[in-house]
PDB file of C-alpha atoms in Angstrom:
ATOM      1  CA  UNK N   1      87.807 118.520 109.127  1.00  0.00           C
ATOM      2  CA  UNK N   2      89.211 116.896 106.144  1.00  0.00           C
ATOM      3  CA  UNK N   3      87.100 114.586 104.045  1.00  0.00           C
ATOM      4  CA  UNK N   4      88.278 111.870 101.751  1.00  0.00           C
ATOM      5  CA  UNK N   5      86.769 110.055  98.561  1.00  0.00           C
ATOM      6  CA  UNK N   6      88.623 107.001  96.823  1.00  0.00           C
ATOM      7  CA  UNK N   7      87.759 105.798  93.218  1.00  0.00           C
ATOM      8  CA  UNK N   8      88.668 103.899  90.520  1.00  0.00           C
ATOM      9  CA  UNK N   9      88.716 100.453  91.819  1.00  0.00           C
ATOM     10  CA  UNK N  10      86.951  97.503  89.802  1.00  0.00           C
ATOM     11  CA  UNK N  11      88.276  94.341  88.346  1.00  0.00           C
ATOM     12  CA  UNK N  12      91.278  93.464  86.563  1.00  0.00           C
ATOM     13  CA  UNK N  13      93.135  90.816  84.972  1.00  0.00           C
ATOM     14  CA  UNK N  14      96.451  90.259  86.430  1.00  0.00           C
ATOM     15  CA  UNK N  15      98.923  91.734  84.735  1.00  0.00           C
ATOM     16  CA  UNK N  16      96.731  94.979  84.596  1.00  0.00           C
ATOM     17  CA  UNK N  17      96.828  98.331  85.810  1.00  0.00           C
ATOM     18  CA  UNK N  18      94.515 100.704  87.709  1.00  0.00           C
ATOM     19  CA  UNK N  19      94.612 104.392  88.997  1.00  0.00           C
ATOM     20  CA  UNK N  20      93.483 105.203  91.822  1.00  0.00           C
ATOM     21  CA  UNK N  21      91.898 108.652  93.032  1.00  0.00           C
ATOM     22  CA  UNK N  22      91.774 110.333  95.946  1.00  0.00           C
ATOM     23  CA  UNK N  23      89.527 113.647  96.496  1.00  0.00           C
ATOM     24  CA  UNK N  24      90.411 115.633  99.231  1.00  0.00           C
ATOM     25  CA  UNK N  25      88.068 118.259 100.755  1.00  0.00           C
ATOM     26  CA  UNK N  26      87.002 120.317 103.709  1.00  0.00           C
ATOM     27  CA  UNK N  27      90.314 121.673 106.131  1.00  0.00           C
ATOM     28  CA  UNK N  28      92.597 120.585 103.105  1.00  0.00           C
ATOM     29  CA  UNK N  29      95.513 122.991 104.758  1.00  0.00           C
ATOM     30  CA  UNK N  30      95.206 120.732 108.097  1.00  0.00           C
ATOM     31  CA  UNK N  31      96.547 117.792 105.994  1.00  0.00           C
ATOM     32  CA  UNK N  32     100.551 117.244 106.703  1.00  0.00           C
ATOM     33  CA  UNK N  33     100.547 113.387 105.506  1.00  0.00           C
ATOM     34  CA  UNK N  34      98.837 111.181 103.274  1.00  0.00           C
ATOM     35  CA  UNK N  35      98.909 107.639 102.551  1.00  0.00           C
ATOM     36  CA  UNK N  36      97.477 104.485 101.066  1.00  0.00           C
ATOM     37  CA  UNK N  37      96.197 101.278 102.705  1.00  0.00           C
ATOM     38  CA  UNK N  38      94.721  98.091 101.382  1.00  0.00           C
ATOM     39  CA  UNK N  39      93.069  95.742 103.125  1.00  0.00           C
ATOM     40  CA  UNK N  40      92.311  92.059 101.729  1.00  0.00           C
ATOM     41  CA  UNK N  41      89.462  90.016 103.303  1.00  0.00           C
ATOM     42  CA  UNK N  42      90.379  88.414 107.078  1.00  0.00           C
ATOM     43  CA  UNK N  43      93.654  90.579 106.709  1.00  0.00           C
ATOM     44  CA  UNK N  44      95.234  93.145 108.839  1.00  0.00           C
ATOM     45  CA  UNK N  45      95.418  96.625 107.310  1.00  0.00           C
ATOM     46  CA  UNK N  46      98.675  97.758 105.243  1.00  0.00           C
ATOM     47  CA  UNK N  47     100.742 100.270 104.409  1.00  0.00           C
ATOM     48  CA  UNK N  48     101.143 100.454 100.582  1.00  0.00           C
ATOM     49  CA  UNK N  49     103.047 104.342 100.625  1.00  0.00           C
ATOM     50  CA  UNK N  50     102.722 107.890 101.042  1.00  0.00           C
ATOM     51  CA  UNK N  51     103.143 111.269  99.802  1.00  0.00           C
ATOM     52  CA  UNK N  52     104.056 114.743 102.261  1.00  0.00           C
ATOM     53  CA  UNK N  53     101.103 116.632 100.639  1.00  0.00           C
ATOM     54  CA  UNK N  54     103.165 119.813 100.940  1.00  0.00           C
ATOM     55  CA  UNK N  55     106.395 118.586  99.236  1.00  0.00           C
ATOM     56  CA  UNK N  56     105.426 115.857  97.455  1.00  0.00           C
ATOM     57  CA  UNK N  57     107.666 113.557  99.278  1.00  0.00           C
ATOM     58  CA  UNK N  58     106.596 109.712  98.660  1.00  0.00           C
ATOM     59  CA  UNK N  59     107.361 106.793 100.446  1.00  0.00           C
ATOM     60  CA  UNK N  60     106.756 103.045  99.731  1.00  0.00           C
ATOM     61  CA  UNK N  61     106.169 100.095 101.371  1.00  0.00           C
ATOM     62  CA  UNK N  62     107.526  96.499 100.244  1.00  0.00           C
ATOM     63  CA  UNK N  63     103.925  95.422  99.890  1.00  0.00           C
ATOM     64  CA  UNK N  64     103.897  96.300  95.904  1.00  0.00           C
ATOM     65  CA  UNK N  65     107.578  96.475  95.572  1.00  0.00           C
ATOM     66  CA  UNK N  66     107.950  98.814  92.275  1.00  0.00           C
ATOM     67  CA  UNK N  67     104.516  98.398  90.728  1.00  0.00           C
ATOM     68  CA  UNK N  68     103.274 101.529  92.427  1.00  0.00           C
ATOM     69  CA  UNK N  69     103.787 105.551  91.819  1.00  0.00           C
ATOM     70  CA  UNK N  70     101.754 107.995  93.948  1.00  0.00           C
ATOM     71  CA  UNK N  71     101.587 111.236  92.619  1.00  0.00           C
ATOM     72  CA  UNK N  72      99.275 114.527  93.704  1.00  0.00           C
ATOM     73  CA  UNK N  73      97.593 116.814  91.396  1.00  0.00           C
ATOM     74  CA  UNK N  74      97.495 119.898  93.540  1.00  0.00           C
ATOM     75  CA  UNK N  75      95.134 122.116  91.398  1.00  0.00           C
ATOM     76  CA  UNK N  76      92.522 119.071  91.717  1.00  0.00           C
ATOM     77  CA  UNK N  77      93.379 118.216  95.293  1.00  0.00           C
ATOM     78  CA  UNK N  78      93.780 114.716  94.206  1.00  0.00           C
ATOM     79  CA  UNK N  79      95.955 112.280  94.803  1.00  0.00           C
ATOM     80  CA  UNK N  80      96.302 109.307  92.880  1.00  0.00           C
ATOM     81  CA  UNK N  81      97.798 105.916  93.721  1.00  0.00           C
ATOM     82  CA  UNK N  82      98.731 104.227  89.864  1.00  0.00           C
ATOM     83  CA  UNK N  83      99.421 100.374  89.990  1.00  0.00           C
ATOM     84  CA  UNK N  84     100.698  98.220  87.420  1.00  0.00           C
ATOM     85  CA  UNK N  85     101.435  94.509  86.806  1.00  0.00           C
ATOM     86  CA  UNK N  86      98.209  93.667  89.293  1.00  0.00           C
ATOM     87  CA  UNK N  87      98.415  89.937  91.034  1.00  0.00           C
ATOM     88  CA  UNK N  88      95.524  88.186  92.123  1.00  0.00           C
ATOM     89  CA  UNK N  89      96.510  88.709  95.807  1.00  0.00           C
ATOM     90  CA  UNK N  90      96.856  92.655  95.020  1.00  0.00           C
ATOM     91  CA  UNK N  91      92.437  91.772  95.689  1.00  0.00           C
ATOM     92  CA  UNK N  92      91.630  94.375  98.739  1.00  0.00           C
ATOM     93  CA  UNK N  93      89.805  97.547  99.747  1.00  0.00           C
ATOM     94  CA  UNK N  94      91.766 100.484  99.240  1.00  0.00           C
ATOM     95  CA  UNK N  95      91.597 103.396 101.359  1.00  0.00           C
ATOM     96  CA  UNK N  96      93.629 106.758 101.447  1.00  0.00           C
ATOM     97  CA  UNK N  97      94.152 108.601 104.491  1.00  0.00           C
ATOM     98  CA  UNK N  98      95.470 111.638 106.336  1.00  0.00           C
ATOM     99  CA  UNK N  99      97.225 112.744 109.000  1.00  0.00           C
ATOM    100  CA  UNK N 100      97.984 116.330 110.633  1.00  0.00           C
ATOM    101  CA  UNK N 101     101.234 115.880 111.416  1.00  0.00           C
ATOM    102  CA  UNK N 102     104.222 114.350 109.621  1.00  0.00           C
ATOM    103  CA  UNK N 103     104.560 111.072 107.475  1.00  0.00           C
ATOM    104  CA  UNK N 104     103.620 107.309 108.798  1.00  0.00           C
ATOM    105  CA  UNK N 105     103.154 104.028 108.007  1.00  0.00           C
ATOM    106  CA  UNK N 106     100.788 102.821 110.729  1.00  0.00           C
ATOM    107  CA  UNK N 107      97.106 103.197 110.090  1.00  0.00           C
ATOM    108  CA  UNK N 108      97.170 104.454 113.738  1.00  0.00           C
ATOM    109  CA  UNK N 109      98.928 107.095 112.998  1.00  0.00           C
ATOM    110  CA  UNK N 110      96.222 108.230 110.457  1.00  0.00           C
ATOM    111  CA  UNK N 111      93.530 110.339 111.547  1.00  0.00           C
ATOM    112  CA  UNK N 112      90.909 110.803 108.778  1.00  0.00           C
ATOM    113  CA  UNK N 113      90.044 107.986 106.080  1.00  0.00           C
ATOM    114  CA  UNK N 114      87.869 107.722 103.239  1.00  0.00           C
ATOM    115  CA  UNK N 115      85.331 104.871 102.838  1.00  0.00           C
ATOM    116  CA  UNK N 116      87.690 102.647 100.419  1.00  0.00           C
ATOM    117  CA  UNK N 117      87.484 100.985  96.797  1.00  0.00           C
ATOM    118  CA  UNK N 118      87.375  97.750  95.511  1.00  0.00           C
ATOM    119  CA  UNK N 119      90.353  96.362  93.836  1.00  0.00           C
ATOM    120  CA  UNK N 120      89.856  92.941  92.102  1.00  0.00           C
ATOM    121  CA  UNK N 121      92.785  90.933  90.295  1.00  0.00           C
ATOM    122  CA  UNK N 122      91.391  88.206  88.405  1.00  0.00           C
ATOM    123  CA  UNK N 123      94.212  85.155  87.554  1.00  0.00           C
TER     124      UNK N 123
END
């Protein structure tokens, strides 16, 4: 019903910053909650934040503690996950997801994810 596409990953220095996209398509009106996830190699999936897609609400985790802003463009059906002052063990997949109902912060709770992008922080 609703299909995601993450971009603009690639590699870094630390002390960098990257943007991240997320294209939303299909059953866009089904989506209640969105978030962001990273996963770094042999890790567990976490919760970096996430935005109410009809409000704009946003929420953070302590992963990233203020180095992140996410941010929708609603005429693009975007939203974008910007990161700044990058560490080396900021290095994981990022994924966005969706949900149909509320907000979360448990991939569990997620029910539609895109394929994720490469983030790599060089020291």
């Amino acid at each position: 019903q609703v299909l995601l596409q993450e971009s603009g990953g690639g590699l870094v220095q630390a002390g960098g910053s990257l943007r991240l996209s997320c294209v939303v398509s299909g059953r866009i009106r089904s989506t209640s909650g969105m978030g962001w996830f990273r996963q770094a190699s042999g890790k567990e999936r976490e919760f970096v934040g996430g935005l109410s897609w009809s409000d704009h609400t946003t929420s953070y985790s302590d992963s990233m503690p203020g180095r992140v802003i996410i941010s929708r463009d609603n005429a693009k059906d975007t939203m974008y996950l910007q990161m700044n002052n990058l560490k080396p063990v900021d290095t994981a997949v990022y994924y966005c997801a969706s949900k149909i109902d509320g907000l979360g912060s448990k991939p569990e709770d997620y029910h539609y994810w895109g394929s994720g992008t490469q983030v790599t922080v060089s020291a």
